[in-house]
Tab-separated table of C-alpha atoms and ligand atoms in Angstrom:
chain	number	residue	atom	x	y	z
A	278	MET	CA	-36.133	46.043	24.207
A	279	ASN	CA	-36.086	45.237	27.915
A	280	GLU	CA	-34.970	48.375	29.715
A	281	HIS	CA	-33.611	46.453	32.711
A	282	CYS	CA	-31.355	44.572	30.391
A	283	GLY	CA	-28.250	46.700	30.926
A	284	ARG	CA	-26.809	45.606	27.624
A	285	ASN	CA	-24.052	48.003	26.751
A	286	PHE	CA	-23.512	46.978	23.160
A	287	ASP	CA	-25.370	47.227	19.918
A	288	GLU	CA	-27.783	44.592	18.669
A	289	SER	CA	-25.523	44.085	15.660
A	290	LEU	CA	-23.043	42.447	18.040
A	291	LEU	CA	-25.656	39.778	18.708
A	292	THR	CA	-25.886	39.163	14.984
A	293	GLY	CA	-22.138	38.992	14.762
A	294	TYR	CA	-22.122	36.603	17.717
A	295	LEU	CA	-24.471	34.313	15.795
A	296	ASP	CA	-22.243	34.518	12.754
A	297	GLY	CA	-19.144	33.885	14.820
A	298	ALA	CA	-17.763	37.056	13.249
A	299	LEU	CA	-16.794	38.941	16.402
A	300	THR	CA	-13.374	39.705	17.772
A	301	GLN	CA	-12.439	37.695	20.830
A	302	GLY	CA	-13.106	40.641	23.125
A	303	ASP	CA	-16.519	41.395	21.683
A	304	GLU	CA	-17.525	37.769	21.713
A	305	GLN	CA	-16.605	37.465	25.374
A	306	ARG	CA	-18.589	40.593	26.155
A	307	VAL	CA	-21.679	39.208	24.417
A	308	ARG	CA	-21.307	35.786	26.018
A	309	LEU	CA	-20.952	37.237	29.499
A	310	HIS	CA	-24.065	39.312	28.993
A	311	LEU	CA	-26.027	36.389	27.582
A	312	GLU	CA	-25.126	34.326	30.631
A	313	ASP	CA	-27.136	36.534	32.933
A	314	CYS	CA	-29.691	38.077	30.562
A	315	ALA	CA	-32.548	35.801	29.584
A	316	GLY	CA	-34.042	38.518	27.361
A	317	CYS	CA	-31.029	38.699	25.101
A	318	ARG	CA	-30.634	34.924	25.127
A	319	ARG	CA	-34.179	34.700	23.816
A	320	LEU	CA	-33.401	37.379	21.230
A	321	VAL	CA	-30.358	35.469	19.976
A	322	GLU	CA	-32.404	32.269	19.921
A	323	GLU	CA	-35.086	33.979	17.810
A	324	MET	CA	-32.455	35.313	15.433
A	325	ARG	CA	-30.995	31.851	15.071
A	326	GLU	CA	-34.394	30.314	14.356
A	327	THR	CA	-35.261	33.011	11.820
A	328	ARG	CA	-31.944	32.447	10.134
A	329	GLU	CA	-32.360	28.689	9.970
A	330	ALA	CA	-35.892	29.052	8.641
A	331	THR	CA	-34.642	31.407	5.947
A	332	MET	CA	-31.874	29.040	4.963
A	333	THR	CA	-34.221	26.066	4.847
A	334	THR	CA	-36.659	27.965	2.650
A	335	ARG	CA	-33.889	29.003	0.322
A	336	PHE	CA	-32.710	25.407	0.072
A	337	ALA	CA	-36.177	24.098	-0.691
A	338	THR	CA	-36.738	26.480	-3.606
A	339	PRO	CA	-33.857	26.317	-6.092
A	340	PRO	CA	-33.705	29.369	-8.355
A	341	ASP	CA	-34.612	27.458	-11.487
A	342	ASP	CA	-38.073	26.870	-10.050
A	343	GLN	CA	-39.052	30.150	-11.653
A	344	TRP	CA	-38.602	28.324	-14.913
A	345	ASP	CA	-40.672	25.486	-13.738
A	346	GLU	CA	-43.510	24.536	-16.019
A	347	ARG	CA	-43.257	20.827	-15.442
A	348	PRO	CA	-45.932	18.721	-17.089
A	349	ARG	CA	-48.297	16.997	-14.688
A	350	GLY	CA	-48.544	13.543	-16.226
A	351	ALA	CA	-46.631	11.055	-18.341
A	352	VAL	CA	-48.531	11.862	-21.558
A	353	SER	CA	-48.031	15.591	-21.289
A	354	GLY	CA	-44.433	14.886	-20.300
A	355	LEU	CA	-43.921	12.940	-23.505
A	356	SER	CA	-45.484	15.601	-25.705
A	357	ARG	CA	-43.488	18.257	-23.862
A	358	GLY	CA	-40.289	16.339	-24.598
A	359	LEU	CA	-41.323	15.860	-28.225
A	360	GLY	CA	-42.119	19.555	-28.432
A	361	TRP	CA	-38.598	20.421	-27.355
A	362	VAL	CA	-37.092	18.035	-29.885
A	363	LEU	CA	-39.209	19.549	-32.684
A	364	LEU	CA	-38.365	23.054	-31.533
A	365	LEU	CA	-34.675	22.184	-31.513
A	366	ALA	CA	-34.898	20.645	-34.992
A	367	TRP	CA	-36.804	23.678	-36.237
A	368	ALA	CA	-34.216	26.070	-34.789
A	369	ALA	CA	-31.367	24.040	-36.288
A	370	GLY	CA	-33.085	23.948	-39.679
A	371	LEU	CA	-33.834	27.649	-39.613
A	372	THR	CA	-30.251	28.424	-38.626
A	373	GLY	CA	-29.001	26.224	-41.460
A	374	LEU	CA	-31.249	28.000	-43.965
A	375	VAL	CA	-30.237	31.455	-42.841
A	376	VAL	CA	-26.550	30.544	-42.730
A	377	GLY	CA	-26.696	28.964	-46.195
A	378	HIS	CA	-28.520	31.962	-47.585
A	379	LEU	CA	-26.077	34.382	-45.988
A	380	TRP	CA	-23.027	32.493	-47.157
A	381	THR	CA	-24.042	32.644	-50.831
A	382	GLY	CA	-25.666	36.060	-50.536
A	383	PRO	CA	-24.354	39.393	-51.764
A	384	GLU	CA	-23.430	40.704	-48.318
A	385	SER	CA	-19.849	41.712	-47.578
A	386	LEU	CA	-17.587	39.490	-45.482
A	387	THR	CA	-17.950	41.816	-42.489
A	388	GLU	CA	-21.729	41.630	-42.642
A	389	LYS	CA	-21.547	37.864	-42.885
A	390	LEU	CA	-19.234	37.631	-39.885
A	391	ILE	CA	-21.514	39.868	-37.819
A	392	ALA	CA	-24.551	37.814	-38.777
A	393	PHE	CA	-22.728	34.560	-37.992
A	394	GLY	CA	-21.606	35.885	-34.636
A	395	GLY	CA	-25.142	36.815	-33.669
A	396	LEU	CA	-26.554	33.534	-34.905
A	397	SER	CA	-23.953	31.516	-33.017
A	398	GLY	CA	-24.752	33.446	-29.846
A	399	VAL	CA	-28.476	32.814	-30.200
A	400	ALA	CA	-27.846	29.158	-31.007
A	401	LEU	CA	-25.590	28.697	-27.979
A	402	VAL	CA	-28.060	30.340	-25.610
A	403	PHE	CA	-30.877	28.278	-27.033
A	404	LEU	CA	-28.838	25.092	-26.748
A	405	SER	CA	-27.949	25.775	-23.123
A	406	VAL	CA	-31.614	26.340	-22.290
A	407	VAL	CA	-32.504	23.043	-23.957
A	408	ILE	CA	-29.751	21.186	-22.114
A	409	ASP	CA	-30.873	22.656	-18.799
A	410	ARG	CA	-34.400	21.677	-19.596
A	411	LEU	CA	-33.452	18.098	-20.429
A	412	LYS	CA	-31.522	17.878	-17.173
A	413	THR	CA	-34.552	19.145	-15.274
A	414	LEU	CA	-36.742	16.557	-16.950
A	415	ARG	CA	-34.315	13.797	-16.050
A	416	THR	CA	-34.100	14.764	-12.373
A	417	ASP	CA	-37.829	15.351	-12.231
A	418	PRO	CA	-38.876	12.226	-10.297
A	419	TYR	CA	-36.303	12.935	-7.623
A	420	ARG	CA	-37.434	16.516	-7.246
A	421	ARG	CA	-41.052	15.541	-7.020
A	422	VAL	CA	-40.231	13.146	-4.186
A	423	GLN	CA	-38.337	15.903	-2.417
A	424	LYS	CA	-41.384	18.153	-2.297
B	91	LIG	ZN1	-29.657	41.739	27.653
């Protein structure tokens, strides 16, 4: 830092000043110092720019981009959609089979309930993933324009 600065407060006060999180007294102290210290004004300006850049970056990359495996073209998009439908049908069929088997099987009621609970959980998670995926597909053109 500039040693001629004469700043008598911690750098964290500058951060707080940016956030508007200071007490009235502290804020006044920072503002007064900023008025006659170009070095600290520049520092605050840099902090503000860094912060805005960080926020912009965060906005541009929504968290579900980690999931992103969007198809590149219309044909692959169609087969991807069909794949999900088939997968969903397969999962539903498999669940039906297992449930039917369990229901008529020799297991005790407790075992059946435990198995049903687990299956329902898996089915719900799977369903939510599929729904999310369909939503992503639907908003796809918009997102591509945004990038
Ligand atoms: Zn200063």
